[in-house]
mmCIF file of C-alpha atoms in Angstrom:
data_model
loop_
_atom_site.group_PDB
_atom_site.id
_atom_site.type_symbol
_atom_site.label_atom_id
_atom_site.label_comp_id
_atom_site.label_asym_id
_atom_site.label_seq_id
_atom_site.Cartn_x
_atom_site.Cartn_y
_atom_site.Cartn_z
ATOM 1 C CA MET A 11 15.284 -8.112 47.770
ATOM 2 C CA ALA A 12 17.655 -7.402 44.871
ATOM 3 C CA LYS A 13 16.228 -5.486 41.963
ATOM 4 C CA SER A 14 16.241 -6.930 38.455
ATOM 5 C CA HIS A 15 18.806 -5.514 36.079
ATOM 6 C CA GLY A 16 17.611 -2.948 33.560
ATOM 7 C CA SER A 17 14.411 -2.200 35.491
ATOM 8 C CA ASN A 18 12.992 1.180 36.425
ATOM 9 C CA PRO A 19 11.227 2.473 39.574
ATOM 10 C CA VAL A 20 7.762 1.934 38.125
ATOM 11 C CA SER A 21 8.349 -1.656 37.004
ATOM 12 C CA ASP A 22 10.142 -2.313 40.336
ATOM 13 C CA LEU A 23 6.828 -1.581 42.039
ATOM 14 C CA LEU A 24 5.225 -4.584 40.350
ATOM 15 C CA GLU A 25 8.301 -6.829 40.352
ATOM 16 C CA THR A 26 9.537 -6.396 43.908
ATOM 17 C CA ARG A 27 6.492 -5.547 46.030
ATOM 18 C CA SER A 28 3.501 -7.671 46.897
ATOM 19 C CA PHE A 29 -0.051 -6.400 46.467
ATOM 20 C CA GLN A 30 -1.807 -9.350 48.094
ATOM 21 C CA PRO A 31 -5.226 -7.664 48.516
ATOM 22 C CA LEU A 32 -5.319 -6.882 44.793
ATOM 23 C CA ALA A 33 -4.336 -10.452 43.929
ATOM 24 C CA ASP A 34 -7.008 -11.892 46.259
ATOM 25 C CA ALA A 35 -9.686 -9.575 44.839
ATOM 26 C CA LEU A 36 -8.721 -10.454 41.278
ATOM 27 C CA ARG A 37 -8.896 -14.198 41.943
ATOM 28 C CA GLN A 38 -12.212 -13.780 43.768
ATOM 29 C CA ARG A 39 -13.821 -11.873 40.886
ATOM 30 C CA ALA A 40 -12.153 -13.634 37.924
ATOM 31 C CA ASP A 41 -15.332 -15.313 36.667
ATOM 32 C CA GLN A 42 -17.345 -12.096 36.915
ATOM 33 C CA ILE A 43 -14.582 -10.158 35.165
ATOM 34 C CA ILE A 44 -14.545 -12.588 32.247
ATOM 35 C CA ALA A 45 -18.337 -12.540 31.920
ATOM 36 C CA ARG A 46 -18.544 -8.729 32.023
ATOM 37 C CA TRP A 47 -15.618 -8.366 29.658
ATOM 38 C CA GLU A 48 -17.141 -10.805 27.177
ATOM 39 C CA ALA A 49 -20.454 -8.899 27.229
ATOM 40 C CA LEU A 50 -18.703 -5.571 26.647
ATOM 41 C CA VAL A 51 -16.607 -6.999 23.816
ATOM 42 C CA ARG A 52 -19.700 -8.304 22.058
ATOM 43 C CA GLU A 53 -21.419 -4.937 22.519
ATOM 44 C CA VAL A 54 -18.518 -2.746 21.371
ATOM 45 C CA LEU A 55 -17.189 -5.127 18.715
ATOM 46 C CA PRO A 56 -20.149 -6.768 16.953
ATOM 47 C CA ALA A 57 -17.762 -8.858 14.831
ATOM 48 C CA ALA A 58 -16.893 -10.763 17.991
ATOM 49 C CA ASP A 59 -20.374 -12.314 17.960
ATOM 50 C CA SER A 60 -19.085 -14.974 15.593
ATOM 51 C CA LEU A 61 -16.615 -16.243 18.179
ATOM 52 C CA THR A 62 -17.514 -19.134 20.416
ATOM 53 C CA LEU A 63 -17.455 -18.771 24.182
ATOM 54 C CA ALA A 64 -14.519 -21.172 24.310
ATOM 55 C CA GLN A 65 -12.483 -18.986 21.958
ATOM 56 C CA VAL A 66 -13.223 -15.848 23.925
ATOM 57 C CA ARG A 67 -12.273 -17.513 27.206
ATOM 58 C CA ASP A 68 -9.332 -19.448 25.864
ATOM 59 C CA HIS A 69 -6.502 -17.258 27.150
ATOM 60 C CA VAL A 70 -8.076 -14.596 29.361
ATOM 61 C CA PRO A 71 -8.468 -16.805 32.497
ATOM 62 C CA GLN A 72 -4.801 -17.792 32.280
ATOM 63 C CA THR A 73 -3.800 -14.163 31.803
ATOM 64 C CA LEU A 74 -5.821 -13.066 34.857
ATOM 65 C CA ALA A 75 -4.293 -15.874 36.924
ATOM 66 C CA LYS A 76 -0.790 -14.826 35.907
ATOM 67 C CA LEU A 77 -1.641 -11.189 36.692
ATOM 68 C CA ALA A 78 -2.816 -12.209 40.170
ATOM 69 C CA ASP A 79 0.421 -14.178 40.701
ATOM 70 C CA ALA A 80 2.495 -11.155 39.672
ATOM 71 C CA LEU A 81 0.540 -8.865 42.021
ATOM 72 C CA ALA A 82 0.923 -11.261 44.951
ATOM 73 C CA SER A 83 4.596 -11.994 44.377
ATOM 74 C CA GLU A 84 7.770 -10.086 45.156
ATOM 75 C CA MET A 85 9.686 -12.093 42.546
ATOM 76 C CA PRO A 86 10.466 -10.552 39.097
ATOM 77 C CA GLU A 87 10.061 -14.007 37.591
ATOM 78 C CA ASP A 88 6.306 -13.864 38.139
ATOM 79 C CA THR A 89 6.052 -10.601 36.224
ATOM 80 C CA ARG A 90 8.071 -12.101 33.379
ATOM 81 C CA SER A 91 5.766 -15.134 33.433
ATOM 82 C CA LEU A 92 2.794 -12.776 33.043
ATOM 83 C CA ILE A 93 4.474 -11.113 30.058
ATOM 84 C CA GLY A 94 5.184 -14.492 28.478
ATOM 85 C CA GLN A 95 1.567 -15.573 28.819
ATOM 86 C CA ALA A 96 0.084 -12.327 27.517
ATOM 87 C CA GLY A 97 1.096 -12.809 23.881
ATOM 88 C CA ALA A 98 -1.171 -15.816 23.388
ATOM 89 C CA HIS A 99 -4.330 -13.687 23.340
ATOM 90 C CA GLY A 100 -2.953 -11.359 20.638
ATOM 91 C CA ALA A 101 -1.860 -14.313 18.509
ATOM 92 C CA GLU A 102 -5.291 -15.909 18.867
ATOM 93 C CA ARG A 103 -7.038 -12.715 17.817
ATOM 94 C CA PHE A 104 -4.813 -12.435 14.729
ATOM 95 C CA HIS A 105 -5.860 -15.903 13.595
ATOM 96 C CA GLU A 106 -9.510 -15.020 14.238
ATOM 97 C CA GLY A 107 -9.325 -12.109 11.784
ATOM 98 C CA TYR A 108 -9.271 -9.168 14.185
ATOM 99 C CA ASN A 109 -7.426 -5.955 13.386
ATOM 100 C CA VAL A 110 -4.978 -4.401 15.836
ATOM 101 C CA GLU A 111 -7.386 -1.582 16.791
ATOM 102 C CA GLU A 112 -9.953 -4.157 17.915
ATOM 103 C CA VAL A 113 -7.327 -5.969 19.987
ATOM 104 C CA ILE A 114 -6.406 -2.710 21.742
ATOM 105 C CA ILE A 115 -10.100 -2.013 22.425
ATOM 106 C CA GLU A 116 -10.434 -5.453 24.025
ATOM 107 C CA TYR A 117 -7.548 -4.764 26.382
ATOM 108 C CA ARG A 118 -8.908 -1.339 27.300
ATOM 109 C CA LEU A 119 -12.238 -2.940 28.139
ATOM 110 C CA LEU A 120 -10.412 -5.555 30.200
ATOM 111 C CA ARG A 121 -8.586 -2.813 32.144
ATOM 112 C CA ARG A 122 -11.890 -1.089 32.926
ATOM 113 C CA VAL A 123 -13.591 -4.262 34.124
ATOM 114 C CA VAL A 124 -10.616 -5.442 36.193
ATOM 115 C CA VAL A 125 -10.319 -2.114 38.033
ATOM 116 C CA GLU A 126 -14.050 -1.824 38.680
ATOM 117 C CA ASP A 127 -14.419 -5.406 39.947
ATOM 118 C CA ILE A 128 -11.331 -5.278 42.132
ATOM 119 C CA GLU A 129 -12.573 -2.094 43.789
ATOM 120 C CA ALA A 130 -15.986 -3.730 44.244
ATOM 121 C CA ALA A 131 -14.355 -6.732 45.894
ATOM 122 C CA LEU A 132 -12.181 -4.512 48.106
ATOM 123 C CA GLY A 133 -15.062 -2.243 48.999
ATOM 124 C CA ARG A 134 -12.855 0.820 48.459
ATOM 125 C CA ARG A 135 -10.921 2.797 45.878
ATOM 126 C CA THR A 136 -7.455 1.503 45.112
ATOM 127 C CA SER A 137 -4.490 3.519 46.355
ATOM 128 C CA THR A 138 -2.017 5.301 44.066
ATOM 129 C CA SER A 139 0.576 2.553 44.388
ATOM 130 C CA GLU A 140 -2.095 -0.095 43.741
ATOM 131 C CA ASP A 141 -3.277 1.824 40.689
ATOM 132 C CA ILE A 142 0.282 1.930 39.353
ATOM 133 C CA ALA A 143 0.930 -1.747 40.014
ATOM 134 C CA LEU A 144 -2.360 -2.813 38.466
ATOM 135 C CA GLY A 145 -1.823 -0.490 35.505
ATOM 136 C CA MET A 146 1.684 -1.849 34.956
ATOM 137 C CA GLY A 147 0.374 -5.398 34.944
ATOM 138 C CA ILE A 148 -2.389 -4.691 32.441
ATOM 139 C CA ASP A 149 -0.031 -2.573 30.300
ATOM 140 C CA ALA A 150 2.372 -5.514 30.164
ATOM 141 C CA VAL A 151 -0.488 -7.702 28.965
ATOM 142 C CA LEU A 152 -1.531 -5.101 26.389
ATOM 143 C CA GLN A 153 2.010 -4.586 25.105
ATOM 144 C CA GLN A 154 2.727 -8.279 24.697
ATOM 145 C CA GLY A 155 -0.658 -9.040 23.181
ATOM 146 C CA VAL A 156 -0.352 -6.283 20.581
ATOM 147 C CA SER A 157 3.287 -7.229 19.934
ATOM 148 C CA ALA A 158 2.306 -10.847 19.266
ATOM 149 C CA PHE A 159 -0.507 -9.704 16.970
ATOM 150 C CA VAL A 160 1.808 -7.369 15.016
ATOM 151 C CA ASN A 161 4.501 -10.043 14.740
ATOM 152 C CA HIS A 162 2.025 -12.458 13.185
ATOM 153 C CA GLN A 163 0.798 -9.686 10.906
ATOM 154 C CA ARG A 164 4.362 -8.885 9.829
ATOM 155 C CA ASP A 165 5.039 -12.547 9.069
ATOM 156 C CA GLN A 166 1.889 -12.672 6.976
ATOM 157 C CA LEU A 167 2.906 -9.546 5.052
ATOM 158 C CA ARG A 168 6.370 -10.955 4.419
ATOM 159 C CA ALA A 169 4.887 -14.160 3.057
ATOM 160 C CA ALA A 170 2.482 -12.178 0.863
ATOM 161 C CA ALA A 171 5.316 -9.970 -0.379
ATOM 162 C CA ALA A 172 7.412 -13.001 -1.250
ATOM 163 C CA ALA A 173 4.516 -14.548 -3.170
ATOM 164 C CA GLU A 174 3.877 -11.251 -4.936
ATOM 165 C CA ALA A 175 7.557 -10.959 -5.867
ATOM 166 C CA LYS A 176 7.491 -14.401 -7.467
ATOM 167 C CA PHE A 177 4.330 -13.569 -9.364
ATOM 168 C CA MET A 178 5.688 -10.243 -10.568
ATOM 169 C CA ALA A 179 8.930 -11.906 -11.654
ATOM 170 C CA PHE A 180 6.868 -14.342 -13.698
ATOM 171 C CA LEU A 181 4.973 -11.478 -15.322
ATOM 172 C CA SER A 182 8.097 -9.448 -15.846
ATOM 173 C CA HIS A 183 10.131 -12.128 -17.532
ATOM 174 C CA ASP A 184 8.515 -15.380 -18.636
ATOM 175 C CA LEU A 185 5.011 -14.320 -19.620
ATOM 176 C CA ARG A 186 5.970 -10.986 -21.152
ATOM 177 C CA ASN A 187 8.840 -12.513 -23.106
ATOM 178 C CA GLN A 188 6.621 -15.294 -24.406
ATOM 179 C CA LEU A 189 3.966 -12.817 -25.558
ATOM 180 C CA ASN A 190 6.592 -10.699 -27.307
ATOM 181 C CA HIS A 191 7.897 -13.810 -29.043
ATOM 182 C CA ILE A 192 4.387 -14.738 -30.190
ATOM 183 C CA SER A 193 3.882 -11.197 -31.475
ATOM 184 C CA LEU A 194 7.053 -11.433 -33.573
ATOM 185 C CA VAL A 195 6.003 -14.795 -35.023
ATOM 186 C CA VAL A 196 2.591 -13.350 -35.878
ATOM 187 C CA GLU A 197 4.251 -10.366 -37.547
ATOM 188 C CA VAL A 198 6.376 -12.627 -39.740
ATOM 189 C CA LEU A 199 3.322 -14.703 -40.634
ATOM 190 C CA THR A 200 1.168 -11.718 -41.578
ATOM 191 C CA THR A 201 3.988 -10.245 -43.666
ATOM 192 C CA LYS A 202 4.217 -13.460 -45.687
ATOM 193 C CA LEU A 203 0.458 -13.673 -46.194
ATOM 194 C CA ALA A 204 -0.237 -9.983 -46.775
ATOM 195 C CA ASP A 205 0.235 -10.195 -50.551
ATOM 196 C CA VAL A 206 -1.974 -13.286 -50.985
ATOM 197 C CA PRO A 207 -5.508 -12.031 -51.797
ATOM 198 C CA GLU A 208 -7.361 -15.110 -50.598
ATOM 199 C CA TYR A 209 -5.873 -14.648 -47.104
ATOM 200 C CA ALA A 210 -6.780 -10.967 -46.785
ATOM 201 C CA GLU A 211 -9.572 -11.560 -44.278
ATOM 202 C CA ASP A 212 -7.426 -13.969 -42.261
ATOM 203 C CA VAL A 213 -4.552 -11.484 -42.180
ATOM 204 C CA ALA A 214 -6.888 -8.814 -40.791
ATOM 205 C CA GLN A 215 -7.979 -11.153 -38.007
ATOM 206 C CA VAL A 216 -4.378 -12.093 -37.195
ATOM 207 C CA ARG A 217 -3.369 -8.428 -37.060
ATOM 208 C CA SER A 218 -6.257 -7.810 -34.667
ATOM 209 C CA ALA A 219 -4.957 -10.626 -32.472
ATOM 210 C CA GLN A 220 -1.481 -9.138 -32.655
ATOM 211 C CA ARG A 221 -2.790 -5.783 -31.467
ATOM 212 C CA SER A 222 -4.430 -7.550 -28.540
ATOM 213 C CA ILE A 223 -1.093 -9.126 -27.634
ATOM 214 C CA VAL A 224 0.609 -5.730 -27.776
ATOM 215 C CA ASP A 225 -2.125 -4.205 -25.604
ATOM 216 C CA THR A 226 -1.723 -7.023 -23.093
ATOM 217 C CA VAL A 227 2.042 -6.565 -22.906
ATOM 218 C CA GLU A 228 1.631 -2.812 -22.460
ATOM 219 C CA GLY A 229 -0.920 -3.354 -19.697
ATOM 220 C CA MET A 230 1.430 -5.768 -17.927
ATOM 221 C CA GLU A 231 4.273 -3.264 -18.220
ATOM 222 C CA ARG A 232 2.144 -0.559 -16.597
ATOM 223 C CA LEU A 233 1.166 -2.944 -13.828
ATOM 224 C CA LEU A 234 4.830 -3.718 -13.170
ATOM 225 C CA GLN A 235 5.689 -0.037 -13.177
ATOM 226 C CA ALA A 236 2.914 0.698 -10.678
ATOM 227 C CA VAL A 237 4.101 -2.083 -8.352
ATOM 228 C CA ARG A 238 7.699 -0.879 -8.439
ATOM 229 C CA LEU A 239 6.699 2.696 -7.664
ATOM 230 C CA HIS A 240 4.346 1.619 -4.868
ATOM 231 C CA LYS A 241 7.057 -0.425 -3.177
ATOM 232 C CA GLY A 242 9.175 2.694 -2.930
ATOM 233 C CA ASN A 243 12.257 0.792 -4.053
ATOM 234 C CA VAL A 244 13.049 3.359 -6.716
ATOM 235 C CA GLU A 245 16.216 5.354 -6.171
ATOM 236 C CA ILE A 246 16.036 8.895 -7.526
ATOM 237 C CA ARG A 247 19.282 9.929 -9.206
ATOM 238 C CA ARG A 248 19.297 13.591 -10.074
ATOM 239 C CA GLU A 249 21.653 14.600 -12.848
ATOM 240 C CA PRO A 250 21.722 16.985 -15.818
ATOM 241 C CA VAL A 251 19.080 15.758 -18.279
ATOM 242 C CA LYS A 252 18.941 17.071 -21.839
ATOM 243 C CA LEU A 253 15.250 17.474 -22.468
ATOM 244 C CA LEU A 254 15.347 17.472 -26.273
ATOM 245 C CA LYS A 255 17.216 14.170 -26.410
ATOM 246 C CA THR A 256 15.053 12.526 -23.743
ATOM 247 C CA ILE A 257 11.773 13.670 -25.301
ATOM 248 C CA THR A 258 12.887 12.752 -28.825
ATOM 249 C CA ASN A 259 13.754 9.232 -27.673
ATOM 250 C CA VAL A 260 10.344 8.843 -26.050
ATOM 251 C CA VAL A 261 8.492 10.164 -29.096
ATOM 252 C CA ALA A 262 10.353 7.721 -31.352
ATOM 253 C CA GLN A 263 8.854 4.819 -29.373
ATOM 254 C CA PHE A 264 5.327 5.873 -30.330
ATOM 255 C CA ALA A 265 5.994 7.076 -33.869
ATOM 256 C CA PRO A 266 4.801 3.825 -35.537
ATOM 257 C CA ALA A 267 1.515 3.800 -33.605
ATOM 258 C CA ALA A 268 0.942 7.484 -34.356
ATOM 259 C CA GLU A 269 1.771 7.051 -38.031
ATOM 260 C CA ALA A 270 -0.646 4.144 -38.313
ATOM 261 C CA LYS A 271 -3.445 6.436 -37.094
ATOM 262 C CA GLY A 272 -2.361 9.424 -39.157
ATOM 263 C CA ILE A 273 -1.413 11.430 -36.091
ATOM 264 C CA LYS A 274 1.497 13.858 -36.159
ATOM 265 C CA LEU A 275 3.966 14.064 -33.299
ATOM 266 C CA ALA A 276 5.447 17.508 -32.689
ATOM 267 C CA VAL A 277 8.339 18.259 -30.336
ATOM 268 C CA LEU A 278 8.722 21.854 -29.165
ATOM 269 C CA VAL A 279 11.765 21.918 -26.903
ATOM 270 C CA PRO A 280 14.414 24.657 -26.807
ATOM 271 C CA GLU A 281 17.887 23.641 -27.930
ATOM 272 C CA GLY A 282 20.154 23.032 -24.985
ATOM 273 C CA ALA A 283 17.277 22.791 -22.509
ATOM 274 C CA THR A 284 18.652 20.970 -19.471
ATOM 275 C CA VAL A 285 17.075 20.133 -16.112
ATOM 276 C CA ASN A 286 18.413 18.628 -12.924
ATOM 277 C CA SER A 287 16.263 15.530 -12.514
ATOM 278 C CA ASP A 288 16.098 11.761 -12.859
ATOM 279 C CA ARG A 289 16.212 10.846 -16.546
ATOM 280 C CA ARG A 290 14.494 7.468 -16.092
ATOM 281 C CA MET A 291 11.588 8.915 -14.123
ATOM 282 C CA LEU A 292 11.111 11.739 -16.628
ATOM 283 C CA ALA A 293 11.118 9.245 -19.483
ATOM 284 C CA LEU A 294 8.636 7.007 -17.625
ATOM 285 C CA ILE A 295 6.227 9.901 -17.087
ATOM 286 C CA LEU A 296 6.469 11.034 -20.703
ATOM 287 C CA GLN A 297 6.043 7.481 -22.020
ATOM 288 C CA ASN A 298 2.738 7.122 -20.211
ATOM 289 C CA LEU A 299 1.508 10.587 -21.170
ATOM 290 C CA VAL A 300 2.439 10.253 -24.857
ATOM 291 C CA SER A 301 1.043 6.719 -24.991
ATOM 292 C CA ASN A 302 -2.321 7.946 -23.686
ATOM 293 C CA ALA A 303 -2.353 10.914 -26.050
ATOM 294 C CA VAL A 304 -1.721 8.729 -29.099
ATOM 295 C CA LYS A 305 -4.169 6.059 -27.941
ATOM 296 C CA TYR A 306 -7.092 8.420 -27.460
ATOM 297 C CA SER A 307 -6.477 10.614 -30.529
ATOM 298 C CA GLU A 308 -8.012 9.774 -33.881
ATOM 299 C CA TYR A 309 -6.550 12.672 -35.821
ATOM 300 C CA GLY A 310 -4.547 15.856 -35.447
ATOM 301 C CA THR A 311 -1.273 16.424 -33.625
ATOM 302 C CA VAL A 312 0.167 15.333 -30.303
ATOM 303 C CA THR A 313 2.538 18.041 -29.112
ATOM 304 C CA ILE A 314 5.256 17.525 -26.525
ATOM 305 C CA ALA A 315 6.597 20.871 -25.338
ATOM 306 C CA ALA A 316 8.963 22.209 -22.693
ATOM 307 C CA ALA A 317 9.074 25.747 -21.339
ATOM 308 C CA GLN A 318 10.967 27.492 -18.588
ATOM 309 C CA THR A 319 9.774 30.324 -16.385
ATOM 310 C CA ASP A 320 12.127 32.201 -14.087
ATOM 311 C CA ASP A 321 12.515 29.394 -11.586
ATOM 312 C CA GLU A 322 10.884 26.211 -12.917
ATOM 313 C CA TRP A 323 10.458 23.978 -15.942
ATOM 314 C CA SER A 324 7.182 22.554 -17.194
ATOM 315 C CA LEU A 325 6.668 19.808 -19.746
ATOM 316 C CA ALA A 326 3.331 19.421 -21.487
ATOM 317 C CA VAL A 327 1.771 16.699 -23.631
ATOM 318 C CA ALA A 328 -1.211 18.049 -25.602
ATOM 319 C CA ASP A 329 -3.532 16.172 -27.939
ATOM 320 C CA GLU A 330 -6.563 16.973 -30.066
ATOM 321 C CA GLY A 331 -8.524 13.972 -28.880
ATOM 322 C CA PRO A 332 -12.045 13.727 -27.446
ATOM 323 C CA GLY A 333 -11.092 15.372 -24.142
ATOM 324 C CA ILE A 334 -12.023 14.476 -20.596
ATOM 325 C CA ALA A 335 -15.387 15.206 -19.023
ATOM 326 C CA PRO A 336 -15.265 17.311 -15.815
ATOM 327 C CA GLU A 337 -16.626 14.481 -13.667
ATOM 328 C CA HIS A 338 -13.673 12.257 -14.617
ATOM 329 C CA ARG A 339 -10.858 14.726 -13.991
ATOM 330 C CA GLU A 340 -10.726 14.457 -10.200
ATOM 331 C CA THR A 341 -10.003 10.713 -10.343
ATOM 332 C CA LEU A 342 -7.873 10.831 -13.474
ATOM 333 C CA PHE A 343 -4.653 9.818 -11.741
ATOM 334 C CA GLY A 344 -6.150 7.013 -9.662
ATOM 335 C CA GLU A 345 -5.156 3.400 -10.188
ATOM 336 C CA PHE A 346 -7.435 1.240 -12.351
ATOM 337 C CA VAL A 347 -9.604 4.303 -12.931
ATOM 338 C CA ARG A 348 -10.895 4.647 -16.461
ATOM 339 C CA GLY A 349 -13.292 7.333 -17.579
ATOM 340 C CA GLU A 350 -14.794 7.329 -21.055
ATOM 341 C CA THR A 351 -12.569 4.860 -22.912
ATOM 342 C CA HIS A 352 -13.755 5.732 -26.429
ATOM 343 C CA GLY A 353 -13.410 2.064 -27.350
ATOM 344 C CA GLN A 354 -9.736 1.879 -26.363
ATOM 345 C CA PRO A 355 -8.341 -1.065 -24.351
ATOM 346 C CA GLY A 356 -6.325 -0.639 -21.182
ATOM 347 C CA VAL A 357 -6.198 -1.250 -17.444
ATOM 348 C CA GLY A 358 -6.295 2.355 -16.219
ATOM 349 C CA LEU A 359 -2.745 2.497 -14.866
ATOM 350 C CA GLY A 360 -0.867 4.772 -17.279
ATOM 351 C CA LEU A 361 -1.688 8.079 -15.630
ATOM 352 C CA ALA A 362 -1.438 6.550 -12.160
ATOM 353 C CA VAL A 363 2.121 5.438 -12.950
ATOM 354 C CA ALA A 364 2.923 8.936 -14.259
ATOM 355 C CA TRP A 365 1.490 10.496 -11.096
ATOM 356 C CA GLN A 366 3.489 8.171 -8.794
ATOM 357 C CA ALA A 367 6.707 8.900 -10.710
ATOM 358 C CA ALA A 368 6.007 12.648 -10.573
ATOM 359 C CA LYS A 369 5.515 12.379 -6.831
ATOM 360 C CA LEU A 370 8.933 10.772 -6.464
ATOM 361 C CA LEU A 371 10.408 13.703 -8.379
ATOM 362 C CA GLU A 372 8.536 16.152 -6.119
ATOM 363 C CA ALA A 373 6.865 17.380 -9.302
ATOM 364 C CA GLU A 374 3.217 18.151 -10.035
ATOM 365 C CA LEU A 375 0.895 16.798 -12.712
ATOM 366 C CA THR A 376 -2.082 18.900 -13.761
ATOM 367 C CA VAL A 377 -4.677 18.435 -16.475
ATOM 368 C CA GLU A 378 -6.426 20.925 -18.742
ATOM 369 C CA SER A 379 -9.170 19.464 -20.863
ATOM 370 C CA GLY A 380 -12.580 19.935 -22.325
ATOM 371 C CA VAL A 381 -14.919 17.595 -24.158
ATOM 372 C CA THR A 382 -14.106 17.608 -27.906
ATOM 373 C CA VAL A 383 -11.253 20.115 -27.463
ATOM 374 C CA GLY A 384 -8.419 17.807 -26.493
ATOM 375 C CA THR A 385 -6.337 17.373 -23.363
ATOM 376 C CA THR A 386 -3.108 18.880 -22.069
ATOM 377 C CA ILE A 387 -1.328 17.223 -19.158
ATOM 378 C CA ARG A 388 1.413 19.351 -17.675
ATOM 379 C CA LEU A 389 4.352 18.206 -15.558
ATOM 380 C CA THR A 390 5.782 21.019 -13.466
ATOM 381 C CA LEU A 391 9.205 20.199 -12.107
ATOM 382 C CA PRO A 392 10.334 21.517 -8.709
ATOM 383 C CA LYS A 393 12.380 24.675 -8.508
ATOM 384 C CA ASN A 394 15.556 22.754 -7.678
ATOM 385 C CA SER A 395 15.411 21.233 -11.185
ATOM 386 C CA VAL A 396 16.374 24.510 -12.859
ATOM 387 C CA ARG A 397 20.034 24.615 -13.893
#
């Protein structure tokens, strides 16, 4: 008998040699195997209790029949037929809401029951070659079943990613642009009405609405930033970055908000300070840190400083706000985690975005804080950032 191309000695054992006693024993005990297997599945995987008997038995009898054919035959085609049949069970389990670990457990239970019942039918232990042939057959079933499950899972993830991409594009462009446009219109309206005494109360309400729009846009921006960083589609481009220029540009973005609250912004960066890093990621981290510092401060100064030791740079954003309680510090950089908000709006993503960006830079974020004594968040850049 000619061997199939691309095969190996182990697979040849199943494809080119007949194991008729195994096949006969498997066919003889098929009903008992299915019943025992079903009982074990329900015992080990309680979630399977919701399945009907028909669902459980839908593909397993066909798989066992194909396995018996492959064991009895000396034709490679019968082994390939077994492999083709095996994927149906994995696909069925995907649609029934299983996870891949549960599918693997089912196949391991099936292997145990098949071996035990075949040996019971034979009245003896299987030989080494029989063990290998039977193992190869069940492994082929396992491999194809898991492969079919994973393929369906991958298709589902691709569809979900495509839907998410469309949704994020909508947030990123249409909705955000529309809200910014509304904010500008509201600003023009309030400017015109500000000097009319009888509209003073109305102007205050409109300005409150405008602040809500700004908060919403900022929350959306942080959500978009978090999604981009999570996807890992951010390319890090290390280059010489002038810290004073980068930090000054970031501070300028928050100057109006700080001025409105009477908060001073201080920049303490040495002239000529330069690091080897990604300018965009540094700016993103600082934007989120400065934004939080201004948001949660009611008075005092927010200081943005840079200092170099012998082999590393650290940037720090310090405020004189209410501080962070010890029980909230461990989860400070988690997504959608908000400790004491002190009446401030937000979605709890700012520090999470900063932490993700720092991770991409191989940098470290640490926090020093105490209740009523303010907070300092420090970004320590890796040693390879020193120029």
